[in-house]
Coordinates of C-alpha atoms in Angstrom, one line a residue:
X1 CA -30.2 -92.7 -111.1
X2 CA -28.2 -90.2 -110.5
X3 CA -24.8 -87.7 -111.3
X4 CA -21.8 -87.0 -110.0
X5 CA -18.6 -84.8 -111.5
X6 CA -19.8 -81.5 -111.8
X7 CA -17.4 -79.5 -113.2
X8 CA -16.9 -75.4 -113.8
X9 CA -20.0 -73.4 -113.1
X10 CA -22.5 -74.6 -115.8
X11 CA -25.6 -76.7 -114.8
X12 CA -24.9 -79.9 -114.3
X13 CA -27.3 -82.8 -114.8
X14 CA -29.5 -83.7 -111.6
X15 CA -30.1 -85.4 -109.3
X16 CA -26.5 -85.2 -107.6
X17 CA -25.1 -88.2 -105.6
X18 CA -25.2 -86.1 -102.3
X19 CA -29.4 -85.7 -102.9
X20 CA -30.1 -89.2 -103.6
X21 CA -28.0 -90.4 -100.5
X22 CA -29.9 -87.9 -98.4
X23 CA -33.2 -89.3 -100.1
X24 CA -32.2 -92.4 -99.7
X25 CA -31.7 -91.7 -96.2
X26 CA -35.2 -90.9 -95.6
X27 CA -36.3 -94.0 -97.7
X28 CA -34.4 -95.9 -95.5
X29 CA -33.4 -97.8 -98.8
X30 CA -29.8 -99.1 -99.2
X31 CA -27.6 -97.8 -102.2
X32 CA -25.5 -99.4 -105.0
X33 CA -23.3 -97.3 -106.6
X34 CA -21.7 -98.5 -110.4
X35 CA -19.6 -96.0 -112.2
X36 CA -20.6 -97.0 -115.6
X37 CA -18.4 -94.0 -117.1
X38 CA -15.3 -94.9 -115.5
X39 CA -12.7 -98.1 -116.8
X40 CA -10.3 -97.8 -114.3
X41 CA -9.7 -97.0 -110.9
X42 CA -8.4 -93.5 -109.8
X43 CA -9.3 -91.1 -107.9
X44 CA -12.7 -89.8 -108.2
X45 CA -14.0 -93.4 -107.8
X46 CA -11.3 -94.3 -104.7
X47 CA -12.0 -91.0 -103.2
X48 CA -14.5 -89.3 -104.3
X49 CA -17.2 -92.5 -104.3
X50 CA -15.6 -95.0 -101.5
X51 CA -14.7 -92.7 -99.2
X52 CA -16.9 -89.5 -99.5
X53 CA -19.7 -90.3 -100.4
X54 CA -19.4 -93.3 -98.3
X55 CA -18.7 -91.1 -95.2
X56 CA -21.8 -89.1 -96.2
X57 CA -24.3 -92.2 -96.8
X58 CA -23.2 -93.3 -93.2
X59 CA -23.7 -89.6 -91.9
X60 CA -27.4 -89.3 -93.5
X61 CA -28.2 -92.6 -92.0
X62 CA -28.7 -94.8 -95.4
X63 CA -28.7 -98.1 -94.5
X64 CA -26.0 -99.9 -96.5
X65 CA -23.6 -98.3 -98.9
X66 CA -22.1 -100.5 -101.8
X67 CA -20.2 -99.2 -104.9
X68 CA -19.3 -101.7 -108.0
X69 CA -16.1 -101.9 -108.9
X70 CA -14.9 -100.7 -112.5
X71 CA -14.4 -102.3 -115.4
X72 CA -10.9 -104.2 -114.9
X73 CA -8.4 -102.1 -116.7
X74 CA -6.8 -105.0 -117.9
X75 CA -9.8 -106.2 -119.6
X76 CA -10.5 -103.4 -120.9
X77 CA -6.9 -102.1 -122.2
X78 CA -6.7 -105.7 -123.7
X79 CA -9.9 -105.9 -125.6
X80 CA -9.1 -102.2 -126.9
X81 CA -6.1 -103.8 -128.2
X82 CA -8.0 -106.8 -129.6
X83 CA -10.3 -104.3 -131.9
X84 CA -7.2 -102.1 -132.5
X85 CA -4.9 -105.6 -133.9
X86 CA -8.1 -106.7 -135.4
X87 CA -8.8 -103.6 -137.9
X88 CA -4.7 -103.1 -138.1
X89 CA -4.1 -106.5 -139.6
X90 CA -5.5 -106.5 -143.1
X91 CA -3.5 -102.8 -143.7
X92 CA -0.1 -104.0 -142.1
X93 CA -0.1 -106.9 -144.1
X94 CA -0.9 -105.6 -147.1
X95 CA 1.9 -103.0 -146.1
X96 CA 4.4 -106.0 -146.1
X97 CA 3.2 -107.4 -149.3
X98 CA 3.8 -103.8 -151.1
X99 CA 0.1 -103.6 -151.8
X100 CA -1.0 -100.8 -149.9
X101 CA -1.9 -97.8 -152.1

């Protein structure tokens, strides 16, 4: 497991991406990328994860490089919606019906 995104000059939590692909490297282990804080695509995962650290994995010699795709935005923008609708419903009706307080 490792971090990526450091941002500003503070400490940032460790080990970075660019050490475990170097470590990896001299495992000669494969690596599998998942941005579990991410729900789209954008750029820090289109650039920053499949092309430079890609470009880097291949450069250090790991073997295979593989990232996992984000959560589908549409999935996830729908099933936001879902919980959203689904604690609206009981106020917006009793808005209709005049019973809200």
């Amino acid at each position: 497991m490792c971090y990526q995104s450091r941002v500003g000059p503070l400490a940032w939590l460790g080990p970075s991406v660019e050490e475990e692909l170097r470590r990896a490297a001299g495992d000669g282990v494969a690596v599998v990328v998942a941005p579990v804080s991410f729900v789209s695509e954008h750029s820090e995962t289109l650039v920053e994860l499949d092309r430079d650290y890609r470009r880097l994995a291949e450069a250090c010699g790991v073997p295979a490089y593989h990232r996992v795709p984000t959560v589908a935005p549409t999935r996830a923008l729908s099933r936001l919606g879902e919980l959203v609708r689904g604690t609206q419903q009981p106020q917006m009706a009793a808005a209709r019906a005049g019973t809200v307080s």
